[in-house]
Coordinates of C-alpha atoms in Angstrom, one line a residue:
X1240 CA 0.0 0.0 0.0
X1241 CA 1.3 3.4 -1.0
X1242 CA 1.3 6.0 1.9
X1243 CA 2.1 9.7 1.3
X1244 CA 3.3 11.6 4.4
X1245 CA 4.1 15.2 3.8
X1246 CA 4.3 18.7 5.4
X1247 CA 3.4 21.9 3.5
X1248 CA 4.8 25.4 4.1
X1249 CA 4.2 28.9 2.7
X1250 CA 7.2 30.1 0.7
X1251 CA 8.2 33.5 2.1
X1252 CA 11.0 34.2 -0.4
X1253 CA 10.0 33.3 -3.9
X1254 CA 13.5 34.6 -5.0
X1255 CA 14.7 31.1 -4.2
X1256 CA 13.1 30.1 -7.5
X1257 CA 14.9 32.6 -9.7
X1258 CA 17.0 31.0 -12.4
X1259 CA 15.8 27.5 -11.7
X1260 CA 14.2 25.3 -14.3
X1261 CA 10.8 24.1 -13.3
X1262 CA 8.2 21.7 -14.6
X1263 CA 4.9 23.1 -15.9
X1264 CA 1.9 21.3 -14.4
X1265 CA -1.8 21.4 -15.4
X1266 CA -4.1 19.4 -13.3
X1267 CA -7.8 18.8 -12.6
X1268 CA -9.9 16.6 -10.4
X1269 CA -12.6 14.2 -11.2
X1270 CA -15.7 14.7 -9.1
X1271 CA -15.6 12.3 -6.1
X1272 CA -16.5 12.5 -2.4
X1273 CA -14.0 13.9 0.1
X1274 CA -11.7 12.7 1.5
X1275 CA -10.9 10.9 -1.8
X1276 CA -9.5 12.8 -4.7
X1277 CA -8.7 11.6 -8.2
X1278 CA -6.3 13.8 -10.1
X1279 CA -5.4 14.1 -13.8
X1280 CA -2.0 15.8 -14.2
X1281 CA 0.0 16.7 -17.3
X1282 CA 3.7 17.6 -16.6
X1283 CA 5.7 19.4 -19.3
X1284 CA 9.3 20.4 -19.4
X1285 CA 11.5 21.3 -22.4
X1286 CA 8.8 20.1 -24.9
X1287 CA 8.4 16.7 -23.2
X1288 CA 5.0 15.8 -21.7
X1289 CA 3.8 13.0 -19.6
X1290 CA 0.5 12.4 -17.8
X1291 CA -0.5 10.8 -14.5
X1292 CA -3.7 9.6 -12.9
X1293 CA -3.5 9.8 -9.1
X1294 CA -5.9 8.7 -6.4
X1295 CA -5.5 9.9 -2.9
X1296 CA -7.5 9.2 0.2
X1297 CA -6.9 11.2 3.4
X1298 CA -6.2 9.4 6.6
X1299 CA -5.1 12.6 8.5
X1300 CA -3.8 16.0 7.5
X1301 CA -0.3 14.7 7.0
X1302 CA -0.9 11.1 5.9
X1303 CA -2.8 9.8 2.8
X1304 CA -3.1 6.7 0.7
X1305 CA -1.7 7.5 -2.7
X1306 CA -1.8 5.5 -5.9
X1307 CA -0.3 6.9 -9.2
X1308 CA -0.3 5.6 -12.7
X1309 CA 1.1 6.8 -16.0
X1310 CA -1.6 7.4 -18.7
X1311 CA -1.4 8.6 -22.3
X1312 CA -1.1 12.4 -22.6
X1313 CA -3.9 12.5 -25.2
X1314 CA -6.2 10.7 -22.7
X1315 CA -5.2 13.1 -19.9
X1316 CA -6.1 16.1 -22.2
X1317 CA -9.5 14.6 -22.9
X1318 CA -10.2 13.9 -19.2
X1319 CA -9.1 17.4 -18.2
X1320 CA -11.4 19.0 -20.7
X1321 CA -14.4 16.6 -20.5
X1322 CA -14.4 15.4 -16.9
X1323 CA -12.6 18.2 -15.0
X1324 CA -13.9 21.2 -16.9
X1325 CA -12.7 24.7 -15.9
X1326 CA -11.8 23.6 -12.4
X1327 CA -8.0 23.2 -13.0
X1328 CA -4.8 24.3 -11.5
X1329 CA -1.7 25.5 -13.3
X1330 CA 1.6 25.8 -11.5
X1331 CA 5.3 25.4 -12.0
X1332 CA 7.1 23.0 -9.8
X1333 CA 10.7 23.3 -8.8
X1334 CA 12.8 20.7 -6.8
X1335 CA 15.4 21.8 -4.3
X1336 CA 17.4 19.6 -2.0
X1337 CA 17.8 21.1 1.5
X1338 CA 19.4 19.4 4.5
X1339 CA 19.3 16.0 2.8
X1340 CA 15.6 16.2 1.8
X1341 CA 14.0 16.9 -1.5
X1342 CA 11.5 19.8 -1.4
X1343 CA 8.9 20.5 -4.1
X1344 CA 8.2 24.2 -4.5
X1345 CA 5.1 25.1 -6.4
X1346 CA 4.4 28.6 -7.8
X1347 CA 0.7 28.8 -8.6
X1348 CA -0.6 30.6 -11.7
X1349 CA -3.9 32.2 -12.8
X1350 CA -6.5 32.4 -10.0
X1351 CA -4.2 31.0 -7.4
X1352 CA -1.3 33.4 -8.0
X1353 CA 0.7 34.6 -6.1
X1354 CA 0.6 31.5 -3.9
X1355 CA 3.9 29.6 -3.5
X1356 CA 4.0 26.4 -1.4
X1357 CA 6.8 24.1 -0.4
X1358 CA 6.2 20.4 0.3
X1359 CA 8.5 17.8 1.8
X1360 CA 7.7 14.1 2.0
X1361 CA 8.5 12.2 5.1
X1362 CA 9.0 8.6 6.2
X1363 CA 7.0 9.0 9.3
X1364 CA 4.5 11.7 10.6
X1365 CA 6.8 12.5 13.5
X1366 CA 10.0 13.0 11.4
X1367 CA 12.0 16.1 12.2
X1368 CA 12.6 18.5 9.4
X1369 CA 15.2 21.2 9.2
X1370 CA 13.4 24.2 7.7
X1371 CA 15.1 26.2 4.9
X1372 CA 15.2 29.9 5.3
X1373 CA 12.7 30.5 2.4
X1374 CA 9.8 28.8 4.2
X1375 CA 7.4 30.3 6.6
X1376 CA 4.3 29.1 8.3
X1377 CA 3.4 25.4 8.4
X1378 CA 0.1 25.1 6.5
X1379 CA -0.1 21.3 6.4
X1380 CA -3.4 21.3 8.3
X1381 CA -5.0 24.0 6.2
X1382 CA -7.4 22.1 4.0
X1383 CA -8.1 25.2 1.9
X1384 CA -4.6 24.7 0.5
X1385 CA -5.1 21.2 -0.8
X1386 CA -4.8 21.3 -4.6
X1387 CA -8.2 19.6 -4.9
X1388 CA -9.7 22.5 -2.9
X1389 CA -7.8 25.3 -4.7
X1390 CA -9.2 23.9 -7.9
X1391 CA -12.8 24.5 -6.7
X1392 CA -12.1 27.6 -4.7
X1393 CA -9.0 29.4 -6.0
X1394 CA -7.3 32.1 -4.0
X1395 CA -8.8 34.9 -6.2
X1396 CA -12.3 33.9 -4.8
X1397 CA -11.3 34.2 -1.2
X1398 CA -12.4 37.4 0.6
X1399 CA -9.6 39.9 0.9
X1400 CA -9.3 39.5 4.6
X1401 CA -9.0 35.7 4.3
X1402 CA -6.3 36.0 1.6
X1403 CA -4.4 38.6 3.5
X1404 CA -4.6 36.5 6.7
X1405 CA -2.9 33.7 4.8
X1406 CA -0.4 35.6 2.7
X1407 CA 0.1 38.8 4.6
X1408 CA 2.5 41.1 2.8
X1409 CA 3.2 38.3 0.2
X1410 CA -0.1 39.0 -1.6

C-alpha cells in the first residue's frame, strides 16, 4: 500500500526560484466525495510531456493513501477537458534539496497566484525537518490549500481578509 506523508509550508522568499528550471503542471480533479481525490495531471518540461492519474484518500492532515499511474497524454487532455472542466490548477514545480531532503516548490498561476508552497515528503509523521530559510508558516493542516480544494475555490475567490490572513505582505 502506498502512503504519502508530507508537510506543507508557505514560501516567504520566492526569490529562491529565480534562475531554476521548473516543470509546468496542469491538473484537474474528477468529481468524487471527500476525503478521496482523483487527479489528472500533465507535466511538461522542455517540450516533453507525460501524464499521470493519481488517487488519494486522506487518513489525516499529514498522511494519505496515494496510488499513481502513467496514462497517455492524449487521454489526460480529454479527461481534463471533458471530466474536470474549468476547475483546474496551473503551476510550476521546482525541486530543491535542503538538509538532505527533496523539497517540491510550487508557484501557482492564474486564479491561485501569487501562492507559493513548499512540500516535503517524510518517512513518518513525527520525522523532524530542518526548515530552509525560504519557508514560513506550516500550512499542512489548512485544508483550503489542498490542490483539490484550490481547484474548486481558488485564492482569487477568497475574501480579501482571508487571503491577507494567509499571505500577509506576500499578496
